[in-house]
XYZ file of C-alpha atoms in Angstrom:
305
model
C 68.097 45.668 76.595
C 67.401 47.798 73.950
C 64.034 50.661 73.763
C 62.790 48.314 70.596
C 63.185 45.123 72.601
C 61.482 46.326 75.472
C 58.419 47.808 73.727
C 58.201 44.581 71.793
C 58.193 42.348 74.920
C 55.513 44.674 76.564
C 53.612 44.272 73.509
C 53.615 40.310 73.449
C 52.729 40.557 76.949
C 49.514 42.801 76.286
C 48.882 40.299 73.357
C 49.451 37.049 75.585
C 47.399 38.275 77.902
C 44.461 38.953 76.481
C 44.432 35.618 74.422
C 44.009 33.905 77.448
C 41.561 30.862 77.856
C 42.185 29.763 81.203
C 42.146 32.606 83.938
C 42.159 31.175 87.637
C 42.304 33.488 90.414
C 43.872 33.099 94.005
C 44.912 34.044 97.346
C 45.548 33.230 101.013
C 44.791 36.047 103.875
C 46.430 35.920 107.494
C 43.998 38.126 109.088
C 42.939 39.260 112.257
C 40.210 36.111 112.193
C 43.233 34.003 110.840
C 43.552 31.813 107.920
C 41.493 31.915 105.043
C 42.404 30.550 101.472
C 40.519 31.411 97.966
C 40.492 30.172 94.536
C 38.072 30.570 91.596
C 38.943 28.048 88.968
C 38.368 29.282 85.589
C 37.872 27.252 82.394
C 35.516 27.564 79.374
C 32.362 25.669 78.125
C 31.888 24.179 75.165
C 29.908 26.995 74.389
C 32.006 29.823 75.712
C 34.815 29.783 73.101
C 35.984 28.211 69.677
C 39.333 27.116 71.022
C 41.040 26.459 74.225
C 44.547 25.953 75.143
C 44.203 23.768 78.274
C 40.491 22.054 77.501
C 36.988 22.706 77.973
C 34.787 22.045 81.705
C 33.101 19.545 79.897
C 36.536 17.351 79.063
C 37.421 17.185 82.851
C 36.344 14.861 85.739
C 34.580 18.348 87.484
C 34.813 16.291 91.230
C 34.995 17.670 94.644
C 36.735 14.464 96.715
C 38.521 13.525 99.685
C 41.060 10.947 99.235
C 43.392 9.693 101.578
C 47.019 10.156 101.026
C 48.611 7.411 103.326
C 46.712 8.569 106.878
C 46.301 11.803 105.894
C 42.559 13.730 104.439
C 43.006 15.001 101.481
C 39.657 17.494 99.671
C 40.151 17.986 96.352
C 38.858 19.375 93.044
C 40.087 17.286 89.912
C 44.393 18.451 89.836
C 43.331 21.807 90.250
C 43.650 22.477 94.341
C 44.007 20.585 97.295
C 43.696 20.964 100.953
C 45.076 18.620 103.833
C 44.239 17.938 107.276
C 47.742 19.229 107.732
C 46.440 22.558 106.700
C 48.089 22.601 103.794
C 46.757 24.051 100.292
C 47.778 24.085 96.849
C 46.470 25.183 93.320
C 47.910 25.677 90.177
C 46.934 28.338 87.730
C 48.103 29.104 83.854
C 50.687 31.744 83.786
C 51.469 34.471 80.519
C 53.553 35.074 78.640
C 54.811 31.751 77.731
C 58.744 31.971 78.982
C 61.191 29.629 77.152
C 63.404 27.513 79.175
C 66.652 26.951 78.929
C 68.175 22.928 79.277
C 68.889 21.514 82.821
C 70.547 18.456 83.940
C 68.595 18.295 87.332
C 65.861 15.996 87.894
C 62.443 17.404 86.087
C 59.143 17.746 88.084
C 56.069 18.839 86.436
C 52.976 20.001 87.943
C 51.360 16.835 88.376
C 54.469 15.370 90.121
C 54.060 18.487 92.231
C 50.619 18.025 93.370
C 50.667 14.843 93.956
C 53.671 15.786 96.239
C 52.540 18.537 98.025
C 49.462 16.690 99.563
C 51.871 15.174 101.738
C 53.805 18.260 102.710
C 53.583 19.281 106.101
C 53.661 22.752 105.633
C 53.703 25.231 102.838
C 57.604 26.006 102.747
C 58.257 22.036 102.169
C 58.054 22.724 98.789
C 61.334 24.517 98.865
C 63.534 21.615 99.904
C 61.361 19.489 97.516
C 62.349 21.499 94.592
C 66.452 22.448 95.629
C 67.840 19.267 93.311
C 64.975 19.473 90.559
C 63.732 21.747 88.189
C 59.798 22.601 87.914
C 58.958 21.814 84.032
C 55.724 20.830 82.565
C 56.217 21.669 78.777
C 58.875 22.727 76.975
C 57.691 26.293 77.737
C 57.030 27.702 81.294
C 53.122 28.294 81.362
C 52.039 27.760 84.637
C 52.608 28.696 88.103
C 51.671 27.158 91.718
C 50.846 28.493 95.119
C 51.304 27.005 98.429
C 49.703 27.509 102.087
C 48.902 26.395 105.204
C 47.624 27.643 108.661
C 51.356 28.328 110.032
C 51.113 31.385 108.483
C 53.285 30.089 105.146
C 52.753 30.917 102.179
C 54.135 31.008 98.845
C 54.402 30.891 94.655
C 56.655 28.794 92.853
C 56.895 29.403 89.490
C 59.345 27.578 86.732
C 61.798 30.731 85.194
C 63.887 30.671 82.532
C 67.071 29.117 84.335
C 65.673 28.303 87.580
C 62.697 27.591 89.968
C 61.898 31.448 91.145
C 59.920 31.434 94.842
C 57.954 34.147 95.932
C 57.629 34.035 99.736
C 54.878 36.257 101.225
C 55.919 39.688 102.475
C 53.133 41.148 104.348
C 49.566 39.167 105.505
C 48.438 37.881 102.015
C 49.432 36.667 99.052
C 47.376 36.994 95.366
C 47.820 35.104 92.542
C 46.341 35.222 88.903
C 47.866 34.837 85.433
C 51.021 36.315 85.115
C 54.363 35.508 86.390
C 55.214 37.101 89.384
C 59.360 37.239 89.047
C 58.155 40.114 85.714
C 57.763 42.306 87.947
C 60.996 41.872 89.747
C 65.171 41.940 88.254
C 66.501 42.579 85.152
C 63.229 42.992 82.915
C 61.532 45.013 85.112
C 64.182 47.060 86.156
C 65.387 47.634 81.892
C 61.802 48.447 81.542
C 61.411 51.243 84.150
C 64.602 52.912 83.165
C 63.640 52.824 79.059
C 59.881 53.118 79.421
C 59.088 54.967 83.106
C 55.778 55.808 81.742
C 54.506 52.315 81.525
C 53.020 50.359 84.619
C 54.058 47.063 84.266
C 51.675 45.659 86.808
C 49.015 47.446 84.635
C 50.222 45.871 81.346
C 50.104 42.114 83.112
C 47.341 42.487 84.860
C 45.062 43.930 81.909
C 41.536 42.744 83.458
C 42.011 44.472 87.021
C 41.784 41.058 88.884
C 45.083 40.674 90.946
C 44.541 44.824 91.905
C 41.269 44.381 92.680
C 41.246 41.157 94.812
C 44.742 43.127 96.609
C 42.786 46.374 97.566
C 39.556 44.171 98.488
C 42.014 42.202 100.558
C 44.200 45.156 102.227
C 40.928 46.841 102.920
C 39.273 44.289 104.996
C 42.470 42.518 107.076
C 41.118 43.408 110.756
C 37.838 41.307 109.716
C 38.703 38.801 107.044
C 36.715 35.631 107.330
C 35.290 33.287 104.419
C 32.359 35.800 104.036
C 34.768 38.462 102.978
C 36.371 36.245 101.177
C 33.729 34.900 98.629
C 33.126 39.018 98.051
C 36.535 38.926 96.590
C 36.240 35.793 94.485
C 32.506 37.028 93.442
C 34.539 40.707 92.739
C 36.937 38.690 90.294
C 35.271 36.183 88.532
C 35.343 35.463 84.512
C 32.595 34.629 82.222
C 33.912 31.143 82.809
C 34.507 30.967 86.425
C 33.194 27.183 87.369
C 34.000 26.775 90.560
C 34.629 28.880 93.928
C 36.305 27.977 96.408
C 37.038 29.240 100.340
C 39.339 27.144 102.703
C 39.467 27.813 107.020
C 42.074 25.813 108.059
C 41.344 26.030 111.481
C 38.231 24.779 111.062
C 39.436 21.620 108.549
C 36.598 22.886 106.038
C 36.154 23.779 102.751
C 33.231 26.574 101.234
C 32.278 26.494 97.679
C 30.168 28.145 95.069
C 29.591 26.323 91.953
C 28.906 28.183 88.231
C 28.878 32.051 89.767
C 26.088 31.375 91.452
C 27.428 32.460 95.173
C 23.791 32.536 96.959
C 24.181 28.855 97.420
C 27.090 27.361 99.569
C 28.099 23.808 99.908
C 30.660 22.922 102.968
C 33.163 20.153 103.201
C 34.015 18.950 106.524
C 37.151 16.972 106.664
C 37.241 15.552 109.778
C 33.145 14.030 109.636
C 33.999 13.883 105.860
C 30.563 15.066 104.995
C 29.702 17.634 101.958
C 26.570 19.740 103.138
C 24.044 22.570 102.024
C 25.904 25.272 104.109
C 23.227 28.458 102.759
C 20.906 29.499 100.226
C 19.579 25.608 99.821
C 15.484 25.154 100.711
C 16.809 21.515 101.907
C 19.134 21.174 104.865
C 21.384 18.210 103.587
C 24.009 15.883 104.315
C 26.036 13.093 102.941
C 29.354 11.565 103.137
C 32.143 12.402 100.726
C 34.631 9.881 99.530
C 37.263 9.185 96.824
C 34.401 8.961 94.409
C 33.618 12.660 95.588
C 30.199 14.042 93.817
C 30.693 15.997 90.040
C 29.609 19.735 89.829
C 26.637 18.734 87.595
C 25.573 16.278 90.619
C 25.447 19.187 93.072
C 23.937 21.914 91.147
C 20.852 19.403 91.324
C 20.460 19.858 95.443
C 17.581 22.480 96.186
């Protein structure tokens, strides 16, 4: 791979980045307090930008829910994340720069097929076997990218490459996800880059807003007393403009935190097992109802006090 190539790649890259309209952020902690999953789900208003790739908040159902999934309890927020009884969660985020992939003859799954999927999965890794006779394709081009967890202390991103499905296990006690492919950073690319351009960071170059690095040193800094306080610092740390939706999972306790509209002094709690949604803090009223498949819209809940 030629100097030219390389510096025009790492300029589309810059370029794709920065266009983005839909930037989601994510992780999953194994600390010394165990378990704890976080998401913010970022999309725009209406009134927060002329144009937008994958839809506006006000085009989507916006609904926290807990369906059931043959006998099993499934929360949910629209096809954005999930999380089982099983202790199993999945989200799906848009990924940059758009990668072109190449034909396959194996069976295509797209991200829908793939959600719906992996609220059945018994634990995070199940994904792996689902995927080893199919190929993970939602357009023509890859632009997204989905991570997997669960309170076995698995976790992992599957993203759709150019010729194949590229996993990224966890190496250490977390994970972090955000907008950019992952396998960049790793093989030939990377590796052609460093050796033609050693003064560029690539990590810098994908992750131009500071979110993965700053939700990674939040994280590494706090790993002897992670819990689901700690993490809505890091969510409230990386937020967008057009954050909607926050969102902390314990899977030891079977509940689900949220925040809705970056508004994190007021905390709603999903309890799977009662399968009750509740003013956790920062509500004058202590409530209480049940949550079904119907599930209750973000513009319902902002109306508690």
């Amino acid at each position: 791979m030629n100097r030219l190539l390389i510096a025009a790649v790492v300029l589309v890259l810059v370029l794709a980045m920065a266009a983005v309209g839909m930037a989601c952020s994510s992780f999953v902690v194994y600390g010394a307090n165990g378990a704890v999953f976080g998401m913010n789900f970022d999309i725009p208003a209406f009134d927060e930008a002329a144009e937008s790739r994958f839809g506006f908040f006000e085009e989507s159902r916006n609904r926290v829910a807990l369906i059931a999934r043959g006998d099993i309890k499934v929360f949910h927020y629209d096809q954005n994340l999930f999380f089982t009884e099983r202790g199993v969660f999945g989200c799906i985020h848009a990924a940059y720069p758009d990668l072109a992939m190449n034909r396959c003859e194996k069976r295509l799954v797209s991200w829908y097929d793939l959600y719906y999927w992996g609220t059945q999965f018994e634990k995070a890794t199940d994904v792996v076997e689902f995927l080893e006779n199919a190929r993970l394709r939602h357009r023509r081009d890859a632009d997204f990218h989905c991570l997997f967890a669960d309170g076995q202390g698995n976790a992992l991103i599957v993203e759709p490459g150019v010729d194949v499905n590229e996993f990224h296990p966890m190496k250490g006690d977390y994970l972090v996800m955000t907008n950019f492919f992952l396998h960049i950073l790793e093989g030939e690319f990377a590796a052609a880059l460093a050796e033609a351009h050693p003064d560029v960071d690539l990590l810098a170059e994908l992750d131009y807003d500071g979110r993965y690095r700053t939700a990674e040193a939040m994280i590494q800094a706090s790993l002897d007393d992670f819990d689901y306080l700690r993490a809505f610092e890091v969510l409230e740390a990386v937020k967008q403009r057009i954050t909607k939706v926050s969102v902390v999972v314990v899977p030891h306790e079977l509940k689900v935190y949220f925040a809705l509209f970056q508004d994190f002094s007021r905390i709603w709690e999903v309890d799977l097992q009662a399968e009750t949604i509740a003013t956790h803090s920062g509500f004058a009223e202590q409530r209480v109802e049940k949550i079904d498949a119907k599930g209750w819209t973000a513009f319902e809940l902002v109306e508690w006090k």
